[in-house]
Tab-separated table of C-alpha atoms in Angstrom:
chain	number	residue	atom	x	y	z
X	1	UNK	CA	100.551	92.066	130.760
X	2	UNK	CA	100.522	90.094	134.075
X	3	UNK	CA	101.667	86.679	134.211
X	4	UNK	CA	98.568	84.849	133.782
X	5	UNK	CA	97.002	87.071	131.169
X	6	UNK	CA	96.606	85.415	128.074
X	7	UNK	CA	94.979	88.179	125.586
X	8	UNK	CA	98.439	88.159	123.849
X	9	UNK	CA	97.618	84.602	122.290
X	10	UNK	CA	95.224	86.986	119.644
X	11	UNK	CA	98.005	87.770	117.559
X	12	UNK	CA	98.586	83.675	116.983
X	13	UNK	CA	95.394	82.218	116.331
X	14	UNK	CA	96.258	78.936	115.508
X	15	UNK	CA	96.603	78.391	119.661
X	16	UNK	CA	92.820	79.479	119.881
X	17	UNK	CA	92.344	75.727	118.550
X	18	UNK	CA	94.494	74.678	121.444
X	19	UNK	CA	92.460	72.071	124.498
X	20	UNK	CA	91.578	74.111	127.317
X	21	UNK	CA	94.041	72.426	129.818
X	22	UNK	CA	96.789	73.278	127.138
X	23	UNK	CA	95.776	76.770	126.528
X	24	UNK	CA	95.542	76.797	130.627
X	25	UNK	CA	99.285	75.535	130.357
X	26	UNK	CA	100.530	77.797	127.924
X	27	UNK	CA	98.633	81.013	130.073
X	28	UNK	CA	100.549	79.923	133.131
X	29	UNK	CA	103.888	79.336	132.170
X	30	UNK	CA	104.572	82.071	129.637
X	31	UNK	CA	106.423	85.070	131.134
X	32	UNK	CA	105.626	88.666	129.572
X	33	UNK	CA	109.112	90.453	128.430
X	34	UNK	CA	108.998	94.369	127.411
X	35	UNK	CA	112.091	95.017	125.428
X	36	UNK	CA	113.228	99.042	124.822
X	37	UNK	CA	114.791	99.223	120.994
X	38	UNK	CA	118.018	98.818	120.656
X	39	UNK	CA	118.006	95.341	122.962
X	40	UNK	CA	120.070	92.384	122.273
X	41	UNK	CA	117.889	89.393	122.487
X	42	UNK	CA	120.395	86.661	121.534
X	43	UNK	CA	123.994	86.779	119.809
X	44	UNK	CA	125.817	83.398	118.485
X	45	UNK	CA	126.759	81.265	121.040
X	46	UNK	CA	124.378	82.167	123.525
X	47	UNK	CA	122.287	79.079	124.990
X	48	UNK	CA	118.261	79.167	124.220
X	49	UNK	CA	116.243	79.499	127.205
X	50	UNK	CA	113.035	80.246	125.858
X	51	UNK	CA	110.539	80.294	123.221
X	52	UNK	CA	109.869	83.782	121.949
X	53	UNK	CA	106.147	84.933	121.393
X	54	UNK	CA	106.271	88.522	119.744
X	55	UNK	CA	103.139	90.710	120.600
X	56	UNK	CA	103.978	93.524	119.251
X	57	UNK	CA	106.888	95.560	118.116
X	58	UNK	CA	109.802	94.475	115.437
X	59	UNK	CA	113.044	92.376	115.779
X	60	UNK	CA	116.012	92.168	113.262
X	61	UNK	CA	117.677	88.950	113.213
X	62	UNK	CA	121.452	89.390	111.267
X	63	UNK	CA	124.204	87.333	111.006
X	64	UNK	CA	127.952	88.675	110.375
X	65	UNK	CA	130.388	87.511	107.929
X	66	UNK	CA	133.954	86.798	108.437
X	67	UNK	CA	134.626	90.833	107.517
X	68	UNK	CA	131.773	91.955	109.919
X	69	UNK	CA	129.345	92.788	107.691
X	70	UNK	CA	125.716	92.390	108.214
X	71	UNK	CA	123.150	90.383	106.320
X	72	UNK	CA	119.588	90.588	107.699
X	73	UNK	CA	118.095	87.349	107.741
X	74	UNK	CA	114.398	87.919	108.834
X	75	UNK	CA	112.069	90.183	111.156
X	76	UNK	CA	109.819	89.199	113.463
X	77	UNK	CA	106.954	91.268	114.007
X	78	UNK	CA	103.572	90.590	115.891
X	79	UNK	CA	102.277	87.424	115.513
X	80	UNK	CA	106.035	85.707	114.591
X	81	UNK	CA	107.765	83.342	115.986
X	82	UNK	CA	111.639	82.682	115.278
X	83	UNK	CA	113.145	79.964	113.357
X	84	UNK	CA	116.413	79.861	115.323
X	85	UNK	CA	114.824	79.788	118.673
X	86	UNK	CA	112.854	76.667	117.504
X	87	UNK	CA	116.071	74.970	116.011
X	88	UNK	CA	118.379	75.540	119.062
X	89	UNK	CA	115.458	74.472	121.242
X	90	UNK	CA	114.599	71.263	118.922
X	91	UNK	CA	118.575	70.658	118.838
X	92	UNK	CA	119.501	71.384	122.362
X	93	UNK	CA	121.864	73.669	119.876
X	94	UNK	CA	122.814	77.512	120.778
X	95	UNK	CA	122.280	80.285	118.608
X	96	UNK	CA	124.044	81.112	115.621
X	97	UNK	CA	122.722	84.776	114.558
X	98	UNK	CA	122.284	88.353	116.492
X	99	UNK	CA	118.882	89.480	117.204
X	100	UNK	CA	118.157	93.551	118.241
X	101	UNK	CA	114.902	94.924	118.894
X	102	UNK	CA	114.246	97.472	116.013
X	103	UNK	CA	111.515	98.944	118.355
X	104	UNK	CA	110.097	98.648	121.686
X	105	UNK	CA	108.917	95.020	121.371
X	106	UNK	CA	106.123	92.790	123.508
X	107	UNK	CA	106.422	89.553	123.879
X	108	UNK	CA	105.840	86.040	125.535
X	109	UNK	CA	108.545	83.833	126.521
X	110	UNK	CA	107.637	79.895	127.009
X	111	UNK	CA	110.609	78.127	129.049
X	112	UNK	CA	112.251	75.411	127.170
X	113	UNK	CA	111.125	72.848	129.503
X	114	UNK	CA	107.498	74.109	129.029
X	115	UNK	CA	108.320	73.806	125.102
X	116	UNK	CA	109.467	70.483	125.380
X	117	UNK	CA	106.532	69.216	127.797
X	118	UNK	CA	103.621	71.225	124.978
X	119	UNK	CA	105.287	70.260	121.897
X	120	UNK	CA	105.373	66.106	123.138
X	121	UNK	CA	101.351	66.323	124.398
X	122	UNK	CA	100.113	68.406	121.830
X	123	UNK	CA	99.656	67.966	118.494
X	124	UNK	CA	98.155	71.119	117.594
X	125	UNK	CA	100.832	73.274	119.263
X	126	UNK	CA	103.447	71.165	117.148
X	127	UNK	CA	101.721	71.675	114.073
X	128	UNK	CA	101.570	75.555	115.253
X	129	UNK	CA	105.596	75.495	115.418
X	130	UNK	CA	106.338	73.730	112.525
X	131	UNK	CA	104.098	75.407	110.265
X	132	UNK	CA	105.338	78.620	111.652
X	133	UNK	CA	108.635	77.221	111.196
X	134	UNK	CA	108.049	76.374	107.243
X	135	UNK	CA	106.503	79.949	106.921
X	136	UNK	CA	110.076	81.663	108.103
X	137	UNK	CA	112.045	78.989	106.097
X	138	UNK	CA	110.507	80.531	102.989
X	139	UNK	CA	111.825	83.817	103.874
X	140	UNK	CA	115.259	82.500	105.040
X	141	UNK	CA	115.871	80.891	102.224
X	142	UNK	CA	114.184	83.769	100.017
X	143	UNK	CA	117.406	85.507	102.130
X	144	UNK	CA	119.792	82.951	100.260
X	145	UNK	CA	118.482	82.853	96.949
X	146	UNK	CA	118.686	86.468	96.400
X	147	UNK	CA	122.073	86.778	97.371
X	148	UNK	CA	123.870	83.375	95.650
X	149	UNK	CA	121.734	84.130	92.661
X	150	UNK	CA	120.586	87.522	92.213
X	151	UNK	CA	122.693	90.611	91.224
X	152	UNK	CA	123.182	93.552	92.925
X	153	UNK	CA	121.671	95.594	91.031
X	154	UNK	CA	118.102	93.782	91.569
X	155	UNK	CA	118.363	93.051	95.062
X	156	UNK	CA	119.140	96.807	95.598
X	157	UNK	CA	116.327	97.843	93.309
X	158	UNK	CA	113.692	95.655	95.253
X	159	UNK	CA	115.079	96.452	98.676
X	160	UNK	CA	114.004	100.248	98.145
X	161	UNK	CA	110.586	99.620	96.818
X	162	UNK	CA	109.964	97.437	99.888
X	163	UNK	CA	111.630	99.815	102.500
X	164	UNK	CA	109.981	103.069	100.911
X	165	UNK	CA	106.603	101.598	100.576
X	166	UNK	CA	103.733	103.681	99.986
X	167	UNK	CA	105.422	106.721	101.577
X	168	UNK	CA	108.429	106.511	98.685
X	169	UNK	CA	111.168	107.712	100.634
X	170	UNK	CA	113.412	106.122	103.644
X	171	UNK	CA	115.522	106.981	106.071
X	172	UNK	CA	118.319	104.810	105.905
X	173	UNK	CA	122.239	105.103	105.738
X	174	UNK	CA	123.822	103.096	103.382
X	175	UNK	CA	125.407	100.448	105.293
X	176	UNK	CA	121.706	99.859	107.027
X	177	UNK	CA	121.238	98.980	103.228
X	178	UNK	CA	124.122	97.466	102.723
X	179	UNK	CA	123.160	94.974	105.357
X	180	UNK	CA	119.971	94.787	104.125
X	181	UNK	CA	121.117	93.382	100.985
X	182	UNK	CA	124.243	91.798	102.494
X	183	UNK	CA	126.996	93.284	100.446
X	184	UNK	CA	129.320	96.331	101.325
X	185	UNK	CA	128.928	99.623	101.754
X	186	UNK	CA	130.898	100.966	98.818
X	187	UNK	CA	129.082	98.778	96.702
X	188	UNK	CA	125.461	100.194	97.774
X	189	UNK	CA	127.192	103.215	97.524
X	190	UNK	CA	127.881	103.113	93.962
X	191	UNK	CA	124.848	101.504	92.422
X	192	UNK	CA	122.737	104.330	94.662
X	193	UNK	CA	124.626	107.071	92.843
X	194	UNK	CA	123.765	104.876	89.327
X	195	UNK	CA	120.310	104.703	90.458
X	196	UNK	CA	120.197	108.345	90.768
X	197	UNK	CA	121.676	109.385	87.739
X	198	UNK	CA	119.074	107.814	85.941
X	199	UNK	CA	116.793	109.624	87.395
X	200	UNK	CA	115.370	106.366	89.639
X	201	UNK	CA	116.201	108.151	93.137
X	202	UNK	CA	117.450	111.334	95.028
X	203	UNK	CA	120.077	110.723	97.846
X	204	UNK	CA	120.759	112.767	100.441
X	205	UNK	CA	121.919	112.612	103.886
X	206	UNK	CA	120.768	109.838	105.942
X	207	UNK	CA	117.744	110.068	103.231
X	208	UNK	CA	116.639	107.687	99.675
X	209	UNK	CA	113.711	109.091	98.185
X	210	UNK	CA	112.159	106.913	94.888
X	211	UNK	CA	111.546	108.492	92.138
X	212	UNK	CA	110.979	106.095	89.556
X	213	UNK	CA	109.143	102.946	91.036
X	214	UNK	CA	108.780	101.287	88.066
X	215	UNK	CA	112.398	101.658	86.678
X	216	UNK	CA	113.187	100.094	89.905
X	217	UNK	CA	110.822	97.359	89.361
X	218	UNK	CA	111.987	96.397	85.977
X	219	UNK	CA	115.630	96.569	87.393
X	220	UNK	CA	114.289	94.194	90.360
X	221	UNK	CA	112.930	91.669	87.766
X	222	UNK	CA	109.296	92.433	89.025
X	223	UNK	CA	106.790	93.194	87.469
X	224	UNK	CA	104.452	93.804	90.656
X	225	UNK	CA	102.708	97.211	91.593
């Protein structure tokens, strides 16, 4: 991706409905950024530069709590934008979370002046960002819900069927789930080895494999496929 090419916009086509001159705008001043898993795009405290356009490729956003335990917020994959990014930049704020590339990740980055300058003369790139914005409220505070009013037991149950998918089984240590989840390690721990002497998963190393999906589901409170 050179710096004028503008074919990653396909993944976000709400800025196909952008003005020429504005699309023009948006071609010119974003810069590509290739990322190699395992990168550190922001931490808490940092300042916000830039507004992040994801391509392609997955990003974990986490915060910490006073213990240093995880609690993944959100992803972003292709076609997301982040929430914090937009607030710091709104705010003139700095960040308040981690975010690691999961994977090799492609994306766009649109200075914060640029943001500023598109967001005042535009009112189809604002309703872009804030509707994108609403969209990863709904998961952040999906985040919250589940763990100030959910037990462990559920959010454990539902965490598997979404991590094993179709395939059924996961590689994943248990303080990956843990974090997942946000609650310790032991705790995971023990409601896995519940889990599997009922006959709902196998463990081993490094390794959950689901056995009974719809046990899980009933334990997760849904009653979904």
């Amino acid at each position: 991706m050179t710096r004028r090419d503008d074919t990653w916009r396909a993944r976000f086509p709400a800025l196909a409905m952008l003005p020429e001159a504005e699309r023009g705008l948006l071609a010119e001043r974003t810069v590509p950024m290739a990322l190699p898993a395992g990168t550190t795009v922001f931490e808490p405290h940092q300042a916000c530069g830039s507004f992040l356009f994801v391509r392609s490729g997955q990003v974990r956003v986490y915060q910490l709590d006073q213990d240093g335990r995880e609690i993944v917020l959100y992803r972003l994959g292709p076609g997301s934008i982040c929430i914090l990014t937009t607030l710091a930049l709104l705010a003139g704020d700095r960040y308040g979370a981690f975010a690691v590339t999961e994977t090799p990740v492609d994306a766009a980055a649109l200075p914060g002046r640029s943001f500023d300058d598109l967001l005042g003369r535009s009112p189809r790139f604002r309703s872009f960002v804030f509707a994108a914005h609403a969209e990863r409220m709904v998961d952040l505070m999906r985040v919250i819900r589940s763990v100030a009013f959910e037990s462990i037991e559920s959010r454990l149950a539902a965490r598997l069927l979404t991590l094993a998918a179709d395939t059924r089984a996961l590689s994943i240590t248990h303080q990956q789930l843990a974090a997942e989840i946000g609650s310790a390690r032991e705790v995971v721990s023990r409601h896995l080895k519940s889990f599997e002497r009922r006959g709902w998963v196998s463990l081993a190393r490094n390794r959950i494999e689901v056995k009974n999906a719809a046990s899980l589901r009933e334990a997760s409170g849904s009653s979904g496929a």
